Amino acid sequence: MRKLGTIDLEILHLAMTENGTFDETNLENSELKRLGVGKILDSLASLKDRKFISLNKDGSFSITELAREILWNDKVPIWAKILRLLQIKSCNMKQITDILRMSEKEVLEDLEKLRRNQFILMSPQRQEDKIVRIYEIMAEGIAEIDRTENIGFESTTFSDPPPDTEIISLIDEIFKIVQDSHLKQSEKNSITGNLSTLKSKLGI
């Protein structure tokens, strides 16, 4: 895949948010201003050198078709866009939908398909007193998305994992949510104990 850094992604996402073209004012009004002028200019120059953005006569910048092909081209399958994005940074659901400019309904099926095939990992994490699902790419996912650069997307097949694998994943997810919750320790111990008993009875 054409490599992008997290700052590159932020700039290109800003361009998409501004209908393909952005200027100094847009940069100043975005989260990118935290980086400082020097860092922003370096990043813009790098993107321009790689032909991901072009400089317009009025001093504004426009995202190129080459850059759109990475995450915002309808010819790229949704699952591939997700893997490409997670190869750049781990994201929660809101970040995925915001950056890809898609609804949760559009990406949810492909996210689950990738998780079931162990291309991505979903980890519940506590953020500001809320449990948020964070998605990150696994080694198998990196290998798969890199492979598509040479042979295309058509050769990628998804299979249903063995039932035990799915059950273990669900139990472990519940276990993590309970451990990160505000429940009393005695309540946590009771629930996790029941989960352990369930795994034993299932022989997994």
CSV table of C-alpha atoms in Angstrom, one decimal, residues 34-161:
chain,number,residue,atom,x,y,z
A,34,ARG,CA,-1.4,21.8,17.3
A,35,LEU,CA,1.5,20.7,15.2
A,36,GLY,CA,2.9,24.2,14.5
A,37,VAL,CA,3.6,25.9,11.1
A,38,GLY,CA,6.9,24.1,10.5
A,39,LYS,CA,5.6,20.6,10.9
A,40,ILE,CA,2.5,21.4,8.8
A,41,LEU,CA,4.6,22.8,5.9
A,42,ASP,CA,6.9,19.8,6.0
A,43,SER,CA,3.9,17.5,5.8
A,44,LEU,CA,2.3,19.5,2.9
A,45,ALA,CA,5.6,19.4,1.0
A,46,SER,CA,5.9,15.7,1.5
A,47,LEU,CA,2.4,15.0,0.3
A,48,LYS,CA,3.0,17.3,-2.7
A,49,ASP,CA,6.2,15.5,-3.6
A,50,ARG,CA,4.4,12.1,-3.5
A,51,LYS,CA,1.6,13.6,-5.7
A,52,PHE,CA,-1.1,13.2,-3.1
A,53,ILE,CA,-2.0,16.9,-3.1
A,54,SER,CA,-1.5,19.7,-5.7
A,55,LEU,CA,-0.9,23.4,-5.1
A,56,ASN,CA,-3.4,25.7,-6.7
A,57,LYS,CA,-2.7,29.2,-8.0
A,58,ASP,CA,-4.6,30.9,-5.1
A,59,GLY,CA,-2.3,29.1,-2.6
A,60,SER,CA,-4.9,26.4,-1.6
A,61,PHE,CA,-4.3,22.7,-2.0
A,62,SER,CA,-6.4,20.0,-3.6
A,63,ILE,CA,-6.3,16.2,-3.0
A,64,THR,CA,-5.3,14.3,-6.1
A,65,GLU,CA,-7.0,11.2,-7.6
A,66,LEU,CA,-3.9,9.2,-6.6
A,67,ALA,CA,-4.6,10.0,-2.9
A,68,ARG,CA,-8.4,9.4,-3.3
A,69,GLU,CA,-7.6,5.9,-4.5
A,70,ILE,CA,-6.2,4.9,-1.1
A,71,LEU,CA,-9.3,5.3,1.1
A,72,TRP,CA,-12.0,7.1,-0.9
A,73,ASN,CA,-12.4,5.3,-4.2
A,74,ASP,CA,-15.6,3.3,-4.8
A,75,LYS,CA,-13.6,0.6,-6.6
A,76,VAL,CA,-11.8,-0.3,-3.4
A,77,PRO,CA,-13.8,-2.8,-1.3
A,78,ILE,CA,-14.9,-1.6,2.1
A,79,TRP,CA,-12.9,-4.3,3.9
A,80,ALA,CA,-9.8,-3.2,2.0
A,81,LYS,CA,-10.3,0.4,3.0
A,82,ILE,CA,-10.7,-0.6,6.6
A,83,LEU,CA,-7.4,-2.6,6.5
A,84,ARG,CA,-5.6,0.3,4.8
A,85,LEU,CA,-6.9,2.7,7.4
A,86,LEU,CA,-6.0,0.5,10.4
A,87,GLN,CA,-2.5,0.0,8.9
A,88,ILE,CA,-2.1,3.7,9.4
A,89,LYS,CA,-3.6,3.9,12.9
A,90,SER,CA,-5.9,2.0,15.3
A,91,CYS,CA,-9.4,3.6,15.3
A,92,ASN,CA,-12.7,3.4,17.1
A,93,MET,CA,-15.9,3.1,15.2
A,94,LYS,CA,-16.5,6.9,15.0
A,95,GLN,CA,-13.1,7.5,13.6
A,96,ILE,CA,-13.5,4.8,11.0
A,97,THR,CA,-16.8,6.1,9.8
A,98,ASP,CA,-15.6,9.8,9.9
A,99,ILE,CA,-12.4,9.1,7.9
A,100,LEU,CA,-13.9,6.7,5.4
A,101,ARG,CA,-17.0,9.0,5.1
A,102,MET,CA,-19.4,6.1,5.5
A,103,SER,CA,-22.1,5.1,7.9
A,104,GLU,CA,-21.7,2.6,10.7
A,105,LYS,CA,-24.2,0.4,8.9
A,106,GLU,CA,-22.0,0.4,5.8
A,107,VAL,CA,-18.8,-0.7,7.6
A,108,LEU,CA,-20.1,-2.9,10.4
A,109,GLU,CA,-20.5,-6.1,8.3
A,110,ASP,CA,-17.0,-5.8,6.9
A,111,LEU,CA,-15.5,-5.0,10.3
A,112,GLU,CA,-17.1,-8.2,11.7
A,113,LYS,CA,-15.9,-10.2,8.7
A,114,LEU,CA,-12.3,-9.0,9.2
A,115,ARG,CA,-12.5,-9.7,12.9
A,116,ARG,CA,-13.9,-13.2,12.4
A,117,ASN,CA,-11.0,-14.0,10.0
A,118,GLN,CA,-8.5,-12.6,12.5
A,119,PHE,CA,-7.3,-9.8,10.2
A,120,ILE,CA,-8.2,-7.2,12.9
A,121,LEU,CA,-8.5,-7.2,16.6
A,122,MET,CA,-11.2,-5.5,18.6
A,123,SER,CA,-10.3,-4.4,22.1
A,124,PRO,CA,-12.7,-2.7,24.6
A,125,GLN,CA,-11.0,0.2,26.2
A,126,ARG,CA,-12.2,2.7,28.8
A,127,GLN,CA,-12.2,6.3,27.5
A,128,GLU,CA,-13.7,9.1,29.6
A,129,ASP,CA,-15.8,6.7,31.7
A,130,LYS,CA,-17.1,4.9,28.6
A,131,ILE,CA,-16.2,1.6,27.1
A,132,VAL,CA,-15.1,2.1,23.5
A,133,ARG,CA,-14.2,-0.5,21.0
A,134,ILE,CA,-10.8,0.0,19.4
A,135,TYR,CA,-10.0,-1.8,16.2
A,136,GLU,CA,-6.4,-2.5,15.2
A,137,ILE,CA,-4.8,-4.5,12.4
A,138,MET,CA,-3.1,-7.8,13.0
A,139,ALA,CA,-0.1,-9.3,11.2
A,140,GLU,CA,-2.5,-11.4,9.1
A,141,GLY,CA,-4.3,-8.3,8.0
A,142,ILE,CA,-1.2,-6.5,7.1
A,143,ALA,CA,0.0,-9.4,5.0
A,144,GLU,CA,-3.4,-9.6,3.3
A,145,ILE,CA,-3.7,-5.9,2.3
A,146,ASP,CA,-0.1,-5.9,1.2
A,147,ARG,CA,-0.7,-9.0,-1.0
A,148,THR,CA,-3.6,-7.2,-2.7
A,149,GLU,CA,-1.3,-4.6,-4.0
A,150,ASN,CA,0.2,-7.2,-6.4
A,151,ILE,CA,-2.7,-9.5,-7.2
A,152,GLY,CA,-5.8,-7.4,-6.6
A,153,PHE,CA,-8.8,-7.7,-4.2
A,154,GLU,CA,-10.6,-10.5,-6.0
A,155,SER,CA,-8.4,-13.3,-4.7
A,156,THR,CA,-9.2,-12.5,-1.1
A,157,THR,CA,-11.7,-15.0,0.4
A,158,PHE,CA,-13.3,-14.9,3.9
A,159,SER,CA,-14.2,-18.0,5.7
A,160,ASP,CA,-16.3,-18.6,8.9
A,161,PRO,CA,-14.0,-19.4,11.8
